[in-house]
Tab-separated table of C-alpha atoms and ligand atoms in Angstrom:
chain	number	residue	atom	x	y	z
J	1	UNK	CA	56.807	111.208	170.473
J	2	UNK	CA	57.268	108.862	167.654
J	3	UNK	CA	57.980	110.669	164.155
J	4	UNK	CA	55.089	110.710	161.773
J	5	UNK	CA	52.644	108.987	164.293
J	6	UNK	CA	49.186	110.519	163.812
J	7	UNK	CA	48.320	109.645	167.230
J	8	UNK	CA	51.118	111.179	168.760
J	9	UNK	CA	50.586	114.505	166.974
J	10	UNK	CA	46.701	114.303	167.820
J	11	UNK	CA	47.738	113.517	171.456
J	12	UNK	CA	49.984	116.430	171.512
J	13	UNK	CA	47.676	118.888	170.003
J	14	UNK	CA	49.432	119.320	166.927
J	15	UNK	CA	46.908	117.680	164.640
J	16	UNK	CA	43.119	118.879	165.066
J	17	UNK	CA	40.974	116.275	166.100
J	18	UNK	CA	37.505	116.069	167.940
J	19	UNK	CA	38.851	115.501	171.499
J	20	UNK	CA	36.446	114.002	173.949
J	21	UNK	CA	38.699	113.470	176.968
J	22	UNK	CA	42.277	113.988	178.061
J	23	UNK	CA	43.988	113.534	181.240
J	24	UNK	CA	47.959	113.548	182.046
J	25	UNK	CA	48.246	110.036	180.424
J	26	UNK	CA	45.672	109.527	177.852
J	27	UNK	CA	43.545	111.123	175.037
J	28	UNK	CA	40.468	110.315	173.450
J	29	UNK	CA	38.831	111.593	170.381
J	30	UNK	CA	36.166	110.622	167.576
J	31	UNK	CA	37.558	108.335	164.775
J	32	UNK	CA	37.773	110.337	161.640
J	33	UNK	CA	35.782	107.572	159.792
J	34	UNK	CA	33.190	106.384	162.272
J	35	UNK	CA	31.671	102.918	161.671
J	36	UNK	CA	28.929	103.363	164.372
J	37	UNK	CA	27.163	106.172	165.799
J	38	UNK	CA	29.612	106.294	169.116
J	39	UNK	CA	33.111	105.647	167.399
J	40	UNK	CA	35.876	106.831	169.526
J	41	UNK	CA	39.517	106.057	170.024
J	42	UNK	CA	41.135	106.097	173.330
J	43	UNK	CA	44.934	106.435	173.058
J	44	UNK	CA	47.859	106.812	175.487
J	45	UNK	CA	49.873	109.987	175.238
J	46	UNK	CA	53.081	108.287	174.705
J	47	UNK	CA	53.877	106.093	171.993
J	48	UNK	CA	53.586	102.231	172.319
J	49	UNK	CA	52.954	99.948	169.179
J	50	UNK	CA	50.308	98.041	170.278
J	51	UNK	CA	48.952	96.095	173.345
J	52	UNK	CA	51.920	93.901	173.396
J	53	UNK	CA	54.242	96.525	173.796
J	54	UNK	CA	55.497	97.412	177.360
J	55	UNK	CA	53.160	99.612	178.464
J	56	UNK	CA	53.091	100.791	182.424
J	57	UNK	CA	49.912	99.462	184.266
J	58	UNK	CA	49.115	102.871	185.248
J	59	UNK	CA	48.667	103.883	181.814
J	60	UNK	CA	46.522	100.736	181.031
J	61	UNK	CA	44.480	101.872	183.965
J	62	UNK	CA	44.052	105.328	182.849
J	63	UNK	CA	42.977	104.086	179.767
J	64	UNK	CA	40.159	101.984	181.083
J	65	UNK	CA	39.430	104.764	183.472
J	66	UNK	CA	38.864	106.883	180.111
J	67	UNK	CA	36.613	104.311	178.609
J	68	UNK	CA	34.324	104.320	181.811
J	69	UNK	CA	34.099	108.255	181.813
J	70	UNK	CA	33.477	108.256	178.044
J	71	UNK	CA	30.662	105.610	177.801
J	72	UNK	CA	28.782	107.341	180.683
J	73	UNK	CA	29.180	110.877	178.876
J	74	UNK	CA	27.813	109.075	175.780
J	75	UNK	CA	25.112	107.378	177.626
J	76	UNK	CA	25.984	104.051	175.935
J	77	UNK	CA	27.104	102.802	179.376
J	78	UNK	CA	23.295	101.951	179.560
J	79	UNK	CA	22.938	100.559	175.905
J	80	UNK	CA	25.869	98.557	175.747
J	81	UNK	CA	29.287	99.007	173.666
J	82	UNK	CA	32.192	97.144	172.235
J	83	UNK	CA	35.956	97.618	172.744
J	84	UNK	CA	38.489	96.483	169.876
J	85	UNK	CA	42.025	96.867	169.929
J	86	UNK	CA	43.404	95.624	166.554
J	87	UNK	CA	47.220	94.194	166.778
J	88	UNK	CA	48.973	93.090	164.055
J	89	UNK	CA	48.496	92.519	160.190
J	90	UNK	CA	45.700	89.769	160.551
J	91	UNK	CA	43.781	92.234	162.631
J	92	UNK	CA	44.213	94.980	160.295
J	93	UNK	CA	46.053	97.330	162.334
J	94	UNK	CA	46.562	100.548	160.463
J	95	UNK	CA	47.891	103.147	163.026
J	96	UNK	CA	50.780	101.521	165.134
J	97	UNK	CA	50.023	103.513	168.125
J	98	UNK	CA	48.253	101.634	170.645
J	99	UNK	CA	44.463	102.278	170.584
J	100	UNK	CA	41.181	101.189	171.851
J	101	UNK	CA	38.108	101.566	169.717
J	102	UNK	CA	34.779	102.607	171.815
J	103	UNK	CA	32.040	101.481	169.542
J	104	UNK	CA	28.120	101.909	170.165
J	105	UNK	CA	24.980	103.782	169.619
J	106	UNK	CA	23.211	101.146	167.794
J	107	UNK	CA	22.674	97.451	167.918
J	108	UNK	CA	26.073	95.873	166.870
J	109	UNK	CA	26.854	92.776	164.695
J	110	UNK	CA	27.178	90.306	167.262
J	111	UNK	CA	29.675	88.553	165.496
J	112	UNK	CA	31.869	91.560	165.217
J	113	UNK	CA	31.632	91.409	161.511
J	114	UNK	CA	33.397	87.755	161.374
J	115	UNK	CA	32.460	84.916	159.660
J	116	UNK	CA	32.990	81.332	160.600
J	117	UNK	CA	35.610	79.691	158.576
E	1	LIG	P1	43.132	100.367	163.303
E	1	LIG	O1	42.742	99.719	161.869
E	1	LIG	O2	42.441	99.822	164.383
E	1	LIG	O3	44.432	100.768	163.485
E	1	LIG	O4	42.380	101.781	163.176
E	1	LIG	C1	42.690	103.087	163.198
E	1	LIG	C2	41.653	104.098	163.070
E	1	LIG	O5	42.052	105.214	163.220
E	1	LIG	C3	40.808	103.813	161.919
E	1	LIG	O6	39.507	103.774	162.411
E	1	LIG	C4	40.502	105.401	161.399
E	1	LIG	O7	39.447	105.645	161.073
E	1	LIG	C5	41.251	106.074	162.489
E	1	LIG	N1	41.858	107.423	162.166
E	1	LIG	C6	43.194	107.546	161.300
E	1	LIG	N2	43.734	108.615	161.203
E	1	LIG	C7	42.702	109.340	162.080
E	1	LIG	C8	42.621	110.796	162.351
E	1	LIG	N3	43.566	111.716	161.893
E	1	LIG	N4	41.813	111.199	163.334
E	1	LIG	C9	41.005	110.371	163.780
E	1	LIG	N5	40.937	109.250	163.506
E	1	LIG	C10	41.896	108.529	162.573
E	2	LIG	ZN1	52.518	107.314	168.564
């Protein structure tokens, strides 16, 4: 548990969240400021800074498994969805605990909000 990390606290049940999935390694909860009708964050229960951290393969596997369970639970496996993991400053990562955004529930901007330079 990294001190003052909001996602560590949520994963440990010390801060309330709308939890949608949990197992030994992973927690998933609704984003507090959803950008799409389905907007869920999948996080490892242990603290890792971002995807460049030394994350055990079993944790990565558990996160991918959680994604597949959640998209089926929410039905967006049928309509489509997007996974995003913001990493570092240019991507605007604001919470420095590795997380995957699952976004869907409507037609998404095909350019992921980016404009060509
Ligand atoms: P990122 O910019 O990729 O670091 O995304 C961080 C995400 O965490 C944002 O979409 C926030 O809305 C979300 N977020 C921040 N605090 C909370 C919280 N306490 N519960 C749920 N989601 C949160
Ligand atoms: Zn953390």
